[in-house]
Amino acid sequence: MVFCPRGNGRFPLAVIALFVFIGFSCAKQGLPPGGPEDKIPPELIGSSPANMSINVSAGERILFEFSEPMDSKSVEDNFFVVPIPSSWPEFLWHSGSRALEVRFHEPFKMNTTYVVSIGAKASDLRRNPLDDTVTLTFSTGATIENGKITGRIIPYGYFSKEPEKISGVDIVAYRLSDAGKSPDPRSDVPDYFTQSGNDGSFEITGLSHGLYRIFAIGDKDGNGFYSEGSDMVGIAPHDVELAEKDSVRAPMIMVSSKDTTGVQLRSVRASDSRRVEVFFDRAVVSAGMQLAFDGLEIDGFFVDVKNPQTVSVATAAQENGKRYAVSTLEVFDRDGNGVAPLGFKPDFAGTDRPDTTALEIADWGPKILTAGSGPLRLVFNRILAISADSDTSFALADESGEDLAVRRSAPNEMEITPPNGWKEGYNYLISLEKENLKGISGNTFADTAGDIRFRVVPSDTLGFMIGSVVDPAGGDGSLYRIAWKHIETGTVSEIGIRGPVEWASGGVLPGRYIAYAYRDDGDSTVFRGMVSPFRAAEQVVAYPDTIKVVSRWKTDTIQFIFE
């Protein structure tokens, strides 16, 4: 691969970019003295040639003028031009870092449309980034190729407290040929390039007609390619067909930091005579997990809800000082990666130290209950010493005087259900039987640790969301899932529907919501696609606005349009 300079770093000679920042700056840079802190983003206030100019001379310089002094490195590192020149241009700063002159070392090609851009990561001297990518399009001929693809990226952790960053993400597009070769963003130079704005939106301009495949890449190392296992990536749900001088909206692209490396075992230790803890380098899931120790029976295991990098294993009584080897270890992370090859057989020393930790409710939900809704789920810090069969002896009658059905749904989980559903508007106090309900090592509750109080929401306080799914490519048998999050409480709900039809949420709490819908292959999870071998992602549509729900009213304009 041939490389040429990109700012002060290195950039693939063939990397094709689509956005340009327009700005001038002086060689000597420094923060302006005094005054209040500047938080205003810089703007492009002029360029030469002007945007959309035609018949530009082959030897013309490119000039940009900004509203304030710019950080030259951030601009140069986020400068792109299409078509890519054989040698990277020279950058000259003037007017106190407000003006940028770009000198190309070779003449522009005749009758060619050029797109120069500066990405949204470029900033002024106060590190205030541009509001959006700046683009300058011009032609050395009499016409401009003005095909355009617009779109938006959204985070995979759409409901997360810390969603993936969607601003300044590289958007690369490949023009597909008739040869049928699938482009690989890990090694193939893209035909077009831009960066997403602060809201995740992007625009690729100066395109000729054709079929395009689009990827979104969080390029950490700045090498112009997708580095598997470290870079964030998003794969478009389908390719985009562009007619001559057409403008098309691409489907939303969901980006994620999908890790493809194996789960690393950190350590294994006996915490007490009936419990072993297994530590990993990342959060793991209980699905598909298999564990076994040589010479030591396992009574059950679970992923710690507060520390999901840890698996808690209940064992038979251990022999103090005896070494126990881990004979089976099959564990997966949230991306489906298994345990990396160890090259050794891990073991640990047994102990006769007793487990003195009190039994606790580590989590419970749902936090908001409506009349007649499903079971209350309790998650404990220890495996429970009860069977998986239904039992009524572990929960005292609440204030209603009803007996509550109790079932162990997982080694450390319990479900509680009233015989006739939860009563509307009722205040519940559920007290678990502290003498009978214990952990597998005899752990008991401390004081009132086994009490749960909650209120069932009255139906006249609930509102409703109603809308439709529009999908020209969908059929009556297509499965769609619609998910929404109540911003005030963080409660997340989801429903499934068949076919692009109308949908209704049922009663929900008043307040503000964000929502998205996706076309599901049946596993109730958004498939994020694969780079190689290529597989398109499942299509996701995020509702563009915050949804406001009012008690006893129907919010009926929530439409998800699959493009």
PDB file of N, CA and C in Angstrom, residues 128-162:
ATOM      1  N   ASN A 128     -13.061  24.135  20.044  1.00  0.00           N
ATOM      2  CA  ASN A 128     -14.471  24.081  19.663  1.00  0.00           C
ATOM      3  C   ASN A 128     -14.559  23.504  18.249  1.00  0.00           C
ATOM      4  N   PRO A 129     -15.208  22.358  18.069  1.00  0.00           N
ATOM      5  CA  PRO A 129     -15.263  21.765  16.730  1.00  0.00           C
ATOM      6  C   PRO A 129     -16.314  22.446  15.859  1.00  0.00           C
ATOM      7  N   LEU A 130     -16.188  22.228  14.567  1.00  0.00           N
ATOM      8  CA  LEU A 130     -17.207  22.697  13.637  1.00  0.00           C
ATOM      9  C   LEU A 130     -18.548  22.059  13.957  1.00  0.00           C
ATOM     10  N   ASP A 131     -19.607  22.761  13.643  1.00  0.00           N
ATOM     11  CA  ASP A 131     -20.948  22.203  13.843  1.00  0.00           C
ATOM     12  C   ASP A 131     -21.193  21.039  12.897  1.00  0.00           C
ATOM     13  N   ASP A 132     -20.583  21.089  11.726  1.00  0.00           N
ATOM     14  CA  ASP A 132     -20.818  20.074  10.712  1.00  0.00           C
ATOM     15  C   ASP A 132     -19.639  20.065   9.752  1.00  0.00           C
ATOM     16  N   THR A 133     -19.561  19.024   8.952  1.00  0.00           N
ATOM     17  CA  THR A 133     -18.536  18.954   7.920  1.00  0.00           C
ATOM     18  C   THR A 133     -18.785  20.028   6.866  1.00  0.00           C
ATOM     19  N   VAL A 134     -17.701  20.668   6.432  1.00  0.00           N
ATOM     20  CA  VAL A 134     -17.791  21.700   5.401  1.00  0.00           C
ATOM     21  C   VAL A 134     -17.372  21.101   4.067  1.00  0.00           C
ATOM     22  N   THR A 135     -18.135  21.361   3.010  1.00  0.00           N
ATOM     23  CA  THR A 135     -17.868  20.771   1.712  1.00  0.00           C
ATOM     24  C   THR A 135     -17.770  21.841   0.629  1.00  0.00           C
ATOM     25  N   LEU A 136     -16.762  21.700  -0.205  1.00  0.00           N
ATOM     26  CA  LEU A 136     -16.588  22.573  -1.363  1.00  0.00           C
ATOM     27  C   LEU A 136     -16.568  21.685  -2.609  1.00  0.00           C
ATOM     28  N   THR A 137     -17.521  21.918  -3.510  1.00  0.00           N
ATOM     29  CA  THR A 137     -17.614  21.145  -4.748  1.00  0.00           C
ATOM     30  C   THR A 137     -17.394  22.082  -5.933  1.00  0.00           C
ATOM     31  N   PHE A 138     -16.536  21.648  -6.873  1.00  0.00           N
ATOM     32  CA  PHE A 138     -16.318  22.442  -8.083  1.00  0.00           C
ATOM     33  C   PHE A 138     -15.948  21.501  -9.235  1.00  0.00           C
ATOM     34  N   SER A 139     -15.988  22.012 -10.451  1.00  0.00           N
ATOM     35  CA  SER A 139     -15.691  21.186 -11.629  1.00  0.00           C
ATOM     36  C   SER A 139     -14.742  21.930 -12.553  1.00  0.00           C
ATOM     37  N   THR A 140     -13.841  21.185 -13.157  1.00  0.00           N
ATOM     38  CA  THR A 140     -12.967  21.772 -14.169  1.00  0.00           C
ATOM     39  C   THR A 140     -13.641  21.769 -15.542  1.00  0.00           C
ATOM     40  N   GLY A 141     -14.834  21.219 -15.629  1.00  0.00           N
ATOM     41  CA  GLY A 141     -15.596  21.217 -16.863  1.00  0.00           C
ATOM     42  C   GLY A 141     -16.821  22.102 -16.756  1.00  0.00           C
ATOM     43  N   ALA A 142     -17.748  21.897 -17.699  1.00  0.00           N
ATOM     44  CA  ALA A 142     -18.936  22.752 -17.773  1.00  0.00           C
ATOM     45  C   ALA A 142     -20.083  22.255 -16.895  1.00  0.00           C
ATOM     46  N   THR A 143     -19.982  21.046 -16.346  1.00  0.00           N
ATOM     47  CA  THR A 143     -21.055  20.500 -15.506  1.00  0.00           C
ATOM     48  C   THR A 143     -20.467  19.884 -14.244  1.00  0.00           C
ATOM     49  N   ILE A 144     -21.328  19.737 -13.233  1.00  0.00           N
ATOM     50  CA  ILE A 144     -20.939  19.117 -11.959  1.00  0.00           C
ATOM     51  C   ILE A 144     -21.771  17.852 -11.745  1.00  0.00           C
ATOM     52  N   GLU A 145     -21.059  16.779 -11.432  1.00  0.00           N
ATOM     53  CA  GLU A 145     -21.766  15.570 -11.012  1.00  0.00           C
ATOM     54  C   GLU A 145     -22.394  15.872  -9.659  1.00  0.00           C
ATOM     55  N   ASN A 146     -23.715  15.932  -9.617  1.00  0.00           N
ATOM     56  CA  ASN A 146     -24.351  16.383  -8.376  1.00  0.00           C
ATOM     57  C   ASN A 146     -25.277  15.352  -7.748  1.00  0.00           C
ATOM     58  N   GLY A 147     -24.997  14.078  -7.977  1.00  0.00           N
ATOM     59  CA  GLY A 147     -25.715  13.040  -7.252  1.00  0.00           C
ATOM     60  C   GLY A 147     -25.402  13.125  -5.760  1.00  0.00           C
ATOM     61  N   LYS A 148     -26.372  12.829  -4.932  1.00  0.00           N
ATOM     62  CA  LYS A 148     -26.195  13.029  -3.488  1.00  0.00           C
ATOM     63  C   LYS A 148     -26.862  11.904  -2.701  1.00  0.00           C
ATOM     64  N   ILE A 149     -26.153  11.440  -1.650  1.00  0.00           N
ATOM     65  CA  ILE A 149     -26.709  10.471  -0.699  1.00  0.00           C
ATOM     66  C   ILE A 149     -26.650  11.104   0.682  1.00  0.00           C
ATOM     67  N   THR A 150     -27.790  11.216   1.330  1.00  0.00           N
ATOM     68  CA  THR A 150     -27.836  11.725   2.692  1.00  0.00           C
ATOM     69  C   THR A 150     -28.243  10.592   3.630  1.00  0.00           C
ATOM     70  N   GLY A 151     -27.967  10.753   4.901  1.00  0.00           N
ATOM     71  CA  GLY A 151     -28.333   9.710   5.850  1.00  0.00           C
ATOM     72  C   GLY A 151     -28.027  10.111   7.274  1.00  0.00           C
ATOM     73  N   ARG A 152     -28.121   9.144   8.157  1.00  0.00           N
ATOM     74  CA  ARG A 152     -27.908   9.392   9.581  1.00  0.00           C
ATOM     75  C   ARG A 152     -27.406   8.122  10.237  1.00  0.00           C
ATOM     76  N   ILE A 153     -26.470   8.265  11.148  1.00  0.00           N
ATOM     77  CA  ILE A 153     -26.042   7.127  11.956  1.00  0.00           C
ATOM     78  C   ILE A 153     -26.612   7.281  13.356  1.00  0.00           C
ATOM     79  N   ILE A 154     -26.888   6.155  13.995  1.00  0.00           N
ATOM     80  CA  ILE A 154     -27.425   6.148  15.355  1.00  0.00           C
ATOM     81  C   ILE A 154     -26.621   5.145  16.179  1.00  0.00           C
ATOM     82  N   PRO A 155     -26.553   5.314  17.499  1.00  0.00           N
ATOM     83  CA  PRO A 155     -25.758   4.400  18.324  1.00  0.00           C
ATOM     84  C   PRO A 155     -26.467   3.075  18.559  1.00  0.00           C
ATOM     85  N   TYR A 156     -25.698   2.001  18.628  1.00  0.00           N
ATOM     86  CA  TYR A 156     -26.260   0.688  18.961  1.00  0.00           C
ATOM     87  C   TYR A 156     -26.852   0.723  20.368  1.00  0.00           C
ATOM     88  N   GLY A 157     -26.175   1.418  21.264  1.00  0.00           N
ATOM     89  CA  GLY A 157     -26.711   1.594  22.619  1.00  0.00           C
ATOM     90  C   GLY A 157     -27.655   2.776  22.668  1.00  0.00           C
ATOM     91  N   TYR A 158     -28.708   2.725  21.872  1.00  0.00           N
ATOM     92  CA  TYR A 158     -29.614   3.862  21.712  1.00  0.00           C
ATOM     93  C   TYR A 158     -30.258   4.265  23.042  1.00  0.00           C
ATOM     94  N   PHE A 159     -30.528   3.283  23.902  1.00  0.00           N
ATOM     95  CA  PHE A 159     -31.154   3.558  25.192  1.00  0.00           C
ATOM     96  C   PHE A 159     -30.131   3.614  26.334  1.00  0.00           C
ATOM     97  N   SER A 160     -28.860   3.467  26.017  1.00  0.00           N
ATOM     98  CA  SER A 160     -27.823   3.404  27.045  1.00  0.00           C
ATOM     99  C   SER A 160     -27.554   4.775  27.648  1.00  0.00           C
ATOM    100  N   LYS A 161     -27.045   4.783  28.886  1.00  0.00           N
ATOM    101  CA  LYS A 161     -26.617   6.024  29.518  1.00  0.00           C
ATOM    102  C   LYS A 161     -25.357   6.564  28.861  1.00  0.00           C
ATOM    103  N   GLU A 162     -24.583   5.686  28.228  1.00  0.00           N
ATOM    104  CA  GLU A 162     -23.362   6.091  27.533  1.00  0.00           C
ATOM    105  C   GLU A 162     -23.370   5.500  26.124  1.00  0.00           C
TER     106      GLU A 162
END
